[in-house]
């Protein structure tokens, strides 16, 4: 069984009187340790879909299983606990906590979400700082580092709990293309190291090719699935 | 917990000016309440001291029913030597009592040989009276500070109205309890300043002269006035006196004695109560101030940090933790404001003490203001502020913890 299985997923948004269908009968299965992306134009439903997979939202209809759990049936608190246990998030706007240093931002989930002892925390944070090449900046605050550096820290934060799944909704949208490419490469490298599944969304054709599996979304429907093995070039 | 605190404190430091502003508001409130309590407390105890030490005493014992008809100064509701023995024993058993004085109170006529008017008199044992109401000599504005047999101390208004002065001879005429009338000449030895409250316009003679005027074979005391070593023990002494004295019953099974604290005897008690009520109102204002200012910053904090809330919530922070994070922020702000307020309040109270401020009450001038605040009061005010801070943060914190991460993340 796959890490994620989706059966006949629908998502409708109620906008005033009108109901808007953002996702229309999605079916897919994602294997563990994939490096996968959803691509499509703005408004095609990428964010909506990633929110469902990330247990931030529930589908209007359909069956969705993540890591063996029927996530549709979870309540608010259970979803929070589930996210903390199984998932990491990388956001478009980096979303680091401004009052915490680089080190503390990466450490945050180990203290506030999981309850990892100090020694183990130190080991993991230092090792990740090394991997994302941010050791020197570890005592800086988010407003003292660049966008690319922030996103590297965010990637480290997402991985520090050793989750089964990392979700990144347009992680490079706020970065220049060179930095964007470097972030995707970093994610890919981290994916290989950790064996974690990475799912990212993008409408940026320049970085799409980095993914091993590419789903194309259009008007809330999957219109294409490509398996490139990650060798397509930018 | 430590980390939650760390985040709360850093968030407070992040909006330094706003934090300082709110904390100063709380601080000003705390300072105001503490100084107000200290100053009014000082004035109150000075005024109470004036009243109890000039005439009233701290406690009074009468035969049951005396206070109800005190305006008539009845000579039939009195304490016989036998009753006095029992009271004397009860008083000796209570070490907190410093002194007591026995009084025979009666109403009569006062004549300067030209005119006649009414007078209310206390027959006293001067030494006992002085120990019990030590401000009595201070009330003698003219004449001798002592009272000998054959002397009379008359109230100021009477002296003026009757044009009597120190050294004059006057006659006091009274009806005794059997209805027969008797008179006795006295030498005016001093003029008394009036004080507020019952008995504040009474004259004084020696108790033996009173017995003579009233033709008493044995001493029948109208009231016993008590003075305590420490005013703070008032309630305790009252209760233990009540305990022993209420056991004395007459044939009908009714108690023989009645005990009253000064509060039950003086209208000034209501003024003292008003000071307490004012203090209460000021405390309520402080609470409102803390509530509004903390709630205001916390609502702002939640609104501004919507995306941060969305982030930490998305990565799996449980609602309870998010709630604590914001409550701790309000709590820290409250503690900070209260602590600085306590410190500045104490400094101001100290300064008021060393600057020797005096004020006047009635004829009494130069009463020294000695504001004092107890540790219990400081703690009470601080704890109130801190509890209110937490209460004020609860609603915004709860809102933050209940936020759906996707809604919060979408917020710009
Ligand atoms: N909260 C919402 N309320 C109403 N409509 C929404 C909401 N979120 C997304 N949509 C709509 O759903 C569709 C898909 O949006 P989204 O998933 O954000 O697409 P993408 O991320 O690919 O740009 C869009 O038409 C968008 O307007
Ligand atoms: Mg999107």
XYZ file of C-alpha atoms and ligand atoms in Angstrom:
674
model
C 0.000 0.000 0.000
C 1.194 3.503 -0.819
C 2.075 6.213 1.635
C -0.833 8.240 0.346
C -3.923 6.936 -1.400
C -6.667 9.188 -2.699
C -10.005 7.899 -3.948
C -12.576 10.085 -5.664
C -11.502 13.229 -3.876
C -13.724 16.282 -4.287
C -13.287 19.650 -2.702
C -15.920 22.328 -3.006
C -15.611 25.880 -1.667
C -18.717 27.789 -0.789
C -18.337 31.361 -1.984
C -21.461 33.186 -0.996
C -24.331 31.525 -2.812
C -22.119 29.723 -5.289
C -20.327 26.468 -4.772
C -16.926 26.287 -6.448
C -15.350 22.938 -7.234
C -11.592 23.210 -6.572
C -10.794 19.493 -6.834
C -12.743 17.184 -9.083
C -12.591 13.420 -8.594
C -8.907 12.891 -7.886
C -7.477 9.402 -7.671
C -3.815 8.704 -7.073
C -1.396 6.747 -4.990
C 1.986 7.981 -3.791
C 4.734 5.546 -2.846
C 7.038 6.153 0.129
C 10.351 7.878 -0.522
C 9.131 9.682 -3.636
C 10.220 13.060 -4.832
C 7.057 14.281 -6.418
C 5.488 17.469 -7.641
C 2.103 18.809 -8.577
C 2.306 21.361 -11.332
C -0.315 23.486 -12.918
C -1.348 27.047 -13.488
C -2.492 29.319 -10.722
C -5.968 28.331 -9.530
C -5.652 24.745 -10.694
C -6.038 23.412 -7.139
C -2.453 22.671 -6.060
C -2.704 24.423 -2.712
C -6.090 22.883 -2.046
C -4.726 19.417 -2.730
C -1.596 19.874 -0.634
C -3.762 21.159 2.230
C -5.796 17.953 2.058
C -2.727 15.713 1.963
C -1.213 17.791 4.764
C -4.311 17.284 6.932
C -4.829 21.016 7.116
C -8.225 20.656 5.506
C -10.707 17.880 4.784
C -12.160 16.870 1.420
C -15.832 17.477 0.702
C -16.076 13.934 -0.491
C -13.761 10.977 -1.023
C -11.365 8.753 0.805
C -7.875 9.858 1.728
C -5.350 7.721 3.559
C -1.964 9.013 4.712
C 0.561 6.699 6.367
C -2.128 4.098 6.897
C -4.529 6.509 8.607
C -7.912 7.552 7.287
C -7.270 11.271 7.755
C -10.795 12.354 6.801
C -12.165 11.004 10.069
C -9.693 12.851 12.314
C -10.912 15.790 14.378
C -9.066 19.103 14.734
C -6.809 18.057 17.590
C -6.095 14.647 16.125
C -5.126 16.273 12.849
C -2.715 18.599 14.661
C -1.157 15.653 16.461
C -1.005 13.686 13.218
C 0.736 16.526 11.391
C 3.236 16.902 14.196
C 4.042 13.222 14.121
C 4.102 12.423 10.417
C 4.655 15.621 8.459
C 6.957 18.471 7.784
C 5.958 21.708 6.050
C 7.854 24.142 3.873
C 5.941 27.310 3.054
C 6.078 29.728 0.184
C 6.845 32.631 2.560
C 9.323 30.614 4.639
C 7.268 31.268 7.787
C 10.096 31.073 10.277
C 9.253 32.217 13.786
C 10.733 35.715 13.975
C 11.539 35.663 17.697
C 13.558 32.462 17.456
C 17.065 32.082 16.097
C 17.908 29.802 13.194
C 18.920 27.113 15.654
C 15.774 27.558 17.758
C 13.529 27.547 14.696
C 14.848 24.151 13.684
C 14.630 22.915 17.262
C 11.069 24.212 17.718
C 9.152 21.091 16.594
C 11.313 18.875 18.780
C 10.280 20.851 21.864
C 6.836 22.158 21.128
C 5.439 19.410 18.977
C 7.351 16.315 19.937
C 9.107 15.854 23.211
C 12.664 15.024 22.297
C 15.348 15.075 25.002
C 17.987 17.781 24.903
C 20.968 15.701 23.775
C 19.060 14.166 20.909
C 17.703 17.568 19.925
C 21.170 19.012 19.801
C 22.458 16.152 17.700
C 19.661 16.414 15.151
C 19.663 20.212 14.884
C 23.426 20.444 14.496
C 23.460 17.708 11.894
C 20.693 19.397 9.895
C 22.356 22.793 10.199
C 25.379 21.168 8.660
C 23.350 19.570 5.869
C 21.642 22.821 4.874
C 24.902 24.712 5.344
C 23.550 27.113 7.917
C 25.824 26.281 10.841
C 27.491 29.654 10.744
C 24.179 31.477 10.840
C 22.689 29.390 13.613
C 22.438 32.231 16.123
C 21.001 34.746 13.691
C 17.369 35.723 13.658
C 15.263 35.216 10.530
C 15.320 38.916 9.638
C 19.113 38.773 9.497
C 19.348 36.161 6.742
C 18.394 36.024 3.060
C 15.325 34.392 1.531
C 17.242 31.398 0.258
C 18.819 30.906 3.666
C 15.417 31.155 5.317
C 14.069 28.445 3.063
C 17.043 26.230 3.852
C 16.269 26.659 7.532
C 12.632 25.844 6.768
C 13.671 22.644 5.020
C 15.746 21.688 8.055
C 12.818 22.461 10.363
C 10.536 20.275 8.248
C 12.970 17.368 8.450
C 14.030 17.585 12.071
C 11.178 15.418 13.357
C 12.108 12.753 10.810
C 8.638 12.788 9.226
C 7.350 10.367 6.610
C 6.239 13.224 4.432
C 7.377 16.775 3.686
C 4.912 19.085 1.948
C 6.076 22.230 0.197
C 3.518 24.489 -1.453
C 5.343 26.583 -4.037
C 8.541 26.653 -1.967
C 10.456 28.674 -4.541
C 7.838 31.234 -5.559
C 9.515 33.961 -3.529
C 13.060 33.155 -4.624
C 15.119 34.115 -7.652
C 15.621 31.319 -10.124
C 19.154 30.466 -9.102
C 18.239 30.220 -5.436
C 15.049 28.383 -6.361
C 17.041 25.774 -8.190
C 19.397 25.409 -5.255
C 16.512 24.892 -2.845
C 14.988 22.208 -5.041
C 18.378 20.528 -5.309
C 18.740 20.722 -1.529
C 15.323 19.169 -1.061
C 16.204 16.438 -3.478
C 19.453 15.732 -1.717
C 17.770 15.682 1.677
C 15.127 13.379 0.289
C 17.792 10.951 -0.844
C 19.568 11.130 2.523
C 16.506 10.752 4.686
C 14.236 8.580 2.569
C 11.391 10.963 3.370
C 8.704 11.573 0.760
C 8.800 15.124 -0.606
C 5.784 16.584 -2.320
C 6.015 20.071 -3.718
C 3.774 22.144 -5.897
C 4.848 24.707 -8.411
C 3.734 26.553 -11.476
C 7.344 27.346 -12.278
C 8.355 25.334 -15.370
C 12.059 25.844 -14.598
C 12.063 23.643 -11.517
C 9.392 21.121 -12.401
C 11.890 18.851 -14.038
C 13.673 18.146 -10.772
C 10.795 15.963 -9.600
C 10.815 12.226 -10.189
C 7.085 12.072 -10.572
C 5.139 15.001 -11.961
C 1.370 15.288 -11.727
C -0.240 17.984 -13.796
C -3.328 19.633 -12.382
C -5.790 21.593 -14.473
C -9.068 22.966 -13.199
C -8.970 20.638 -10.233
C -8.359 17.526 -12.282
C -5.202 15.462 -12.814
C -4.522 15.619 -16.522
C -1.101 14.052 -16.692
C 1.357 11.915 -14.732
C 5.019 11.776 -15.795
C 7.660 9.539 -14.283
C 10.988 11.121 -15.174
C 13.129 9.413 -12.578
C 14.240 12.914 -11.706
C 16.585 13.175 -14.615
C 14.804 15.818 -16.603
C 16.933 18.905 -16.801
C 16.155 22.461 -16.045
C 7.244 25.546 29.888
C 10.578 27.322 29.850
C 10.414 27.544 26.092
C 6.861 28.811 26.122
C 8.013 31.536 28.494
C 10.987 32.304 26.312
C 8.768 32.799 23.288
C 6.292 34.891 25.301
C 9.015 37.151 26.667
C 10.688 37.551 23.287
C 7.388 38.483 21.718
C 6.913 41.099 24.404
C 10.378 42.464 23.727
C 9.670 42.463 20.019
C 7.025 45.151 20.462
C 9.039 46.937 23.082
C 7.281 50.262 23.023
C 3.826 48.766 23.215
C 4.887 46.440 26.003
C 6.393 49.289 27.967
C 3.312 51.401 27.444
C 0.970 48.698 28.679
C 3.229 47.780 31.562
C 3.465 51.434 32.592
C -0.288 51.718 32.541
C -0.540 48.743 34.865
C 2.302 50.100 36.925
C 0.638 53.489 37.362
C -2.544 51.734 38.446
C -0.711 49.600 40.987
C 1.232 52.569 42.357
C -1.959 54.567 42.674
C -3.784 51.812 44.518
C -0.893 51.100 46.882
C -0.267 54.755 47.733
C -3.971 55.420 48.102
C -4.376 52.443 50.422
C -1.361 53.455 52.478
C -2.386 57.102 52.821
C -6.063 56.516 53.529
C -5.118 53.690 55.873
C -2.879 56.072 57.768
C -5.506 58.816 57.898
C -8.140 56.327 58.933
C -6.144 54.909 61.801
C -5.148 58.397 62.937
C -8.772 59.494 62.953
C -9.915 56.324 64.641
C -7.168 56.877 67.194
C -8.393 60.421 67.782
C -11.902 59.193 68.383
C -11.140 56.181 70.532
C -8.421 57.895 72.547
C -10.343 61.074 73.336
C -13.549 59.632 74.668
C -14.826 56.399 73.245
C -12.143 53.863 74.116
C -11.748 50.708 72.073
C -14.502 48.696 73.726
C -17.260 49.411 76.184
C -19.148 47.160 78.572
C -22.589 48.046 79.887
C -25.457 46.379 81.573
C -27.681 44.877 78.919
C -29.974 47.495 77.430
C -27.896 50.550 78.348
C -26.743 51.481 74.854
C -30.281 51.282 73.509
C -31.340 54.029 75.920
C -27.999 55.836 76.159
C -29.578 59.157 75.217
C -31.429 59.205 78.552
C -28.336 58.215 80.532
C -30.484 55.903 82.677
C -29.425 55.378 86.283
C -31.375 52.162 86.562
C -29.370 50.122 84.053
C -26.060 50.021 85.902
C -23.344 47.647 86.986
C -23.355 46.851 90.710
C -20.154 46.074 92.653
C -21.025 42.378 92.296
C -21.271 42.666 88.514
C -18.099 44.738 88.516
C -16.234 41.906 90.207
C -17.194 39.528 87.453
C -16.204 41.995 84.733
C -12.977 42.777 86.532
C -12.119 39.090 86.543
C -12.952 38.699 82.862
C -10.776 41.697 81.996
C -7.828 40.433 84.035
C -7.952 37.204 82.041
C -7.295 39.021 78.793
C -3.682 40.194 78.601
C -4.357 42.279 75.477
C -6.312 44.814 77.558
C -4.076 47.661 78.625
C -6.423 49.615 80.867
C -10.049 50.260 81.701
C -12.039 53.046 83.208
C -15.335 53.045 85.079
C -17.817 55.844 84.465
C -21.003 56.943 86.118
C -22.922 58.873 83.501
C -25.842 61.073 84.316
C -27.743 64.098 83.154
C -28.480 67.077 85.333
C -28.801 70.816 85.560
C -25.876 73.183 85.483
C -26.188 76.590 87.105
C -23.880 79.583 87.275
C -26.257 81.206 89.797
C -27.721 83.382 87.033
C -28.797 80.875 84.433
C -29.455 77.158 84.399
C -29.011 74.668 81.581
C -28.741 70.937 80.955
C -25.489 69.082 81.300
C -24.358 65.513 80.782
C -21.647 64.367 83.116
C -19.217 61.521 83.543
C -18.096 60.585 86.994
C -14.637 59.147 86.543
C -11.604 57.878 88.363
C -9.110 60.331 86.812
C -6.092 57.985 86.829
C -8.046 55.168 85.178
C -9.676 57.504 82.652
C -6.302 58.929 81.635
C -4.857 55.485 81.015
C -7.895 54.481 78.991
C -8.409 57.603 76.897
C -4.948 59.208 76.856
C -5.971 62.124 74.626
C -8.316 63.532 77.271
C -5.717 65.984 78.657
C -5.163 67.255 75.135
C -8.829 68.160 74.992
C -8.512 70.449 78.006
C -7.970 73.724 76.208
C -7.987 75.893 79.292
C -7.263 75.188 82.926
C -5.637 72.329 84.758
C -4.849 69.034 83.111
C -5.858 67.091 86.217
C -9.207 66.555 87.903
C -9.477 66.634 91.642
C -12.468 66.002 93.843
C -14.758 69.013 93.841
C -13.606 70.022 90.370
C -15.572 69.934 87.155
C -14.409 69.915 83.560
C -17.037 71.550 81.389
C -17.476 71.446 77.630
C -16.394 74.452 75.613
C -19.869 75.303 74.279
C -21.350 75.307 77.755
C -18.579 77.535 79.043
C -19.194 80.008 76.240
C -22.961 79.907 76.488
C -23.016 80.314 80.236
C -20.051 82.702 80.304
C -18.260 80.529 82.796
C -14.481 80.305 82.979
C -11.799 78.458 84.885
C -11.948 79.012 88.639
C -15.673 79.921 88.726
C -17.991 78.114 91.060
C -21.024 76.398 89.588
C -23.748 74.091 90.884
C -24.765 70.722 89.481
C -28.211 69.472 90.312
C -29.368 65.945 89.500
C -32.266 63.635 90.098
C -31.196 60.275 91.435
C -32.744 56.965 90.495
C -35.277 57.191 93.355
C -36.482 60.530 92.034
C -35.086 62.807 94.707
C -33.102 65.877 93.719
C -29.678 66.851 95.027
C -27.162 69.575 94.241
C -23.461 70.154 94.786
C -21.164 73.121 94.083
C -18.094 72.553 91.891
C -15.060 74.595 90.886
C -14.534 74.822 87.161
C -11.035 73.441 86.738
C -10.886 73.241 82.977
C -12.646 73.733 79.655
C -12.959 70.759 77.298
C -12.815 70.768 73.554
C -15.721 68.884 71.947
C -15.207 65.730 69.945
C -17.504 63.987 67.515
C -19.473 61.004 68.665
C -21.490 60.123 71.737
C -20.291 61.723 74.907
C -18.215 64.197 72.966
C -19.911 67.123 74.664
C -20.000 65.755 78.218
C -18.445 67.235 81.317
C -16.342 65.358 83.844
C -16.337 65.154 87.631
C -14.707 62.783 90.069
C -16.592 59.495 90.471
C -16.985 60.012 94.200
C -18.582 63.406 93.618
C -20.951 61.719 91.198
C -21.875 59.186 93.871
C -22.480 62.000 96.269
C -24.704 63.986 93.904
C -26.651 60.837 93.047
C -26.726 59.695 96.682
C -25.403 56.266 95.861
C -24.646 53.946 98.782
C -22.580 51.736 96.573
C -20.892 52.482 93.283
C -23.218 51.796 90.369
C -21.220 52.113 87.196
C -22.885 53.102 83.906
C -20.111 51.995 81.605
C -16.705 50.443 81.514
C -14.348 51.653 78.809
C -11.476 49.452 77.681
C -8.209 50.253 75.986
C -6.190 47.598 74.140
C -2.442 47.306 73.878
C -2.757 46.647 70.153
C -5.744 47.978 68.223
C -5.423 45.102 65.765
C -6.579 42.648 68.428
C -9.964 44.406 68.704
C -12.012 41.632 67.197
C -10.262 38.878 69.167
C -10.658 40.678 72.476
C -14.265 41.446 71.647
C -14.929 37.782 71.026
C -13.220 36.500 74.138
C -14.997 39.114 76.272
C -18.296 38.118 74.715
C -17.503 34.506 75.432
C -16.972 34.974 79.135
C -19.482 37.753 79.752
C -22.339 36.280 77.774
C -22.327 33.323 80.147
C -23.657 35.607 82.862
C -27.433 35.243 82.738
C -30.201 36.681 84.885
C -33.107 34.670 86.309
C -34.934 34.941 83.009
C -31.956 33.379 81.252
C -31.069 36.613 79.416
C -27.466 37.856 79.316
C -26.653 40.461 81.927
C -23.941 42.401 80.059
C -23.448 43.913 76.663
C -20.110 44.520 74.951
C -19.623 46.935 72.068
C -16.610 47.807 69.978
C -16.025 51.478 69.147
C -17.443 50.803 65.668
C -20.894 50.136 67.077
C -20.794 53.273 69.189
C -19.494 55.982 66.880
C -21.001 57.430 63.714
C -17.433 57.928 62.557
C -17.338 54.259 61.792
C -19.422 55.019 58.706
C -16.806 57.477 57.509
C -14.160 54.830 58.001
C -16.356 52.467 56.005
C -16.650 55.042 53.248
C -12.879 55.184 53.002
C -12.921 51.406 52.627
C -15.578 51.614 49.921
C -13.555 54.245 48.073
C -10.544 51.962 48.217
C -12.676 49.175 46.828
C -13.808 51.363 43.929
C -10.247 52.308 43.152
C -9.314 48.638 43.149
C -12.159 47.907 40.754
C -10.864 50.683 38.512
C -7.419 49.135 38.602
C -8.894 45.796 37.619
C -10.780 47.395 34.732
C -7.640 49.209 33.629
C -5.542 46.052 33.646
C -8.297 44.098 31.954
C -8.753 46.571 29.135
C -5.095 47.273 28.495
C -3.980 43.632 28.538
C -6.914 42.505 26.463
C -6.178 45.254 23.995
C -2.528 44.270 23.460
C -3.325 40.600 23.364
C -6.041 41.041 20.759
C -3.554 43.062 18.722
C -0.862 40.441 19.242
C -3.106 37.652 18.023
C -4.192 39.669 15.015
C -0.649 40.620 14.053
C 0.752 37.162 14.533
C -1.970 35.341 12.652
C 0.457 33.834 10.158
C 2.827 32.736 12.884
C -0.080 31.082 14.640
C -0.977 29.391 11.362
C 2.597 28.196 10.939
C 3.063 26.687 14.372
C -0.393 25.201 14.219
C 0.303 23.672 10.780
C 3.490 22.034 11.952
C 1.552 20.357 14.732
C 1.615 22.598 17.817
C -1.387 21.567 19.897
C -4.078 24.183 20.613
C -3.355 24.025 24.336
C 0.260 25.046 23.740
C -0.771 27.965 21.565
C -3.203 29.041 24.250
C -0.503 28.888 26.931
C 1.888 30.828 24.747
C -0.449 33.819 24.628
C -1.643 33.498 28.206
C 1.971 33.464 29.365
C 2.534 36.619 27.401
C -0.323 38.367 29.210
C 0.841 36.887 32.497
C 4.401 38.133 32.010
C 3.122 41.576 31.157
C 0.977 41.554 34.299
C 3.828 40.346 36.505
C 6.144 42.945 35.045
C 3.675 45.809 35.548
C 2.734 44.647 39.037
C 6.322 44.168 40.121
C 7.509 47.583 38.933
C 4.335 49.099 40.387
C 5.022 47.490 43.765
C 8.570 48.787 43.766
C 7.650 52.351 42.807
C 4.641 52.302 45.149
C 6.845 51.316 48.078
C 9.372 53.987 47.197
C 6.665 56.668 47.096
C 5.242 55.477 50.420
C 8.728 55.597 51.886
C 9.238 59.133 50.577
C 5.880 60.208 52.065
C 7.063 58.825 55.393
C 10.375 60.606 55.461
C 8.878 63.906 54.333
C 6.794 64.136 57.561
C 3.533 65.391 56.144
C 1.105 66.644 58.779
C -2.577 67.471 58.708
C -5.255 68.779 61.045
C -8.392 67.131 62.334
C -10.720 69.287 64.352
C -8.689 71.194 66.885
C -5.992 68.536 66.657
C -3.139 69.947 64.598
C 0.036 68.391 63.319
C -1.208 64.851 63.000
C 1.660 63.036 61.325
C 0.799 61.153 58.161
C 2.530 57.796 58.363
C 1.382 55.818 55.336
C 2.011 52.142 55.671
C 1.249 49.206 53.426
C 1.354 45.614 54.594
C 2.992 42.798 52.695
C -0.403 41.109 52.563
C -1.910 44.140 50.813
C 0.934 44.341 48.303
C 0.553 40.648 47.600
C -3.187 40.972 47.285
C -2.938 43.845 44.786
C -0.201 42.090 42.795
C -2.005 38.780 42.691
C -5.190 40.535 41.592
C -3.344 42.285 38.771
C -1.691 39.047 37.668
C -4.903 37.048 37.801
C -6.725 39.753 35.856
C -3.906 39.775 33.287
C -4.348 36.072 32.747
C -8.113 36.442 32.559
C -7.760 39.250 30.012
C -5.457 37.151 27.816
C -7.697 34.125 27.891
C -10.165 35.219 25.240
C -7.563 36.308 22.648
C -5.417 33.278 23.466
C -8.385 30.996 23.073
C -9.172 32.582 19.740
C -5.588 31.991 18.615
C -5.673 28.374 19.680
C -8.962 27.734 17.897
C -7.804 29.167 14.589
C -7.760 26.883 11.572
C -4.176 26.851 10.280
C -5.180 27.374 6.645
C -7.276 30.420 7.521
C -4.502 31.800 9.698
C -1.857 31.166 7.039
C -3.904 32.927 4.389
C -4.066 36.008 6.558
C -1.868 38.847 5.365
N -10.756 29.328 0.788
C -11.229 29.376 -0.452
N -12.467 29.835 -0.667
C -12.978 29.863 -1.896
N -12.340 29.485 -2.986
C -11.082 29.025 -2.857
C -10.463 28.951 -1.582
N -9.205 28.445 -1.739
C -9.073 28.242 -3.071
N -10.177 28.572 -3.728
C -10.423 28.413 -5.153
O -10.129 27.084 -5.488
C -9.410 27.038 -6.696
C -8.084 26.380 -6.488
O -7.295 27.197 -5.711
P -5.852 26.820 -5.197
O -5.906 25.441 -4.640
O -5.352 27.890 -4.358
O -5.036 26.786 -6.557
P -3.467 26.945 -6.798
O -2.787 26.706 -5.513
O -3.157 25.907 -7.825
O -3.263 28.292 -7.342
C -9.275 28.474 -7.163
O -10.288 28.717 -8.102
C -9.471 29.278 -5.944
O -10.072 30.501 -6.258
Mg -1.406 27.908 -4.508
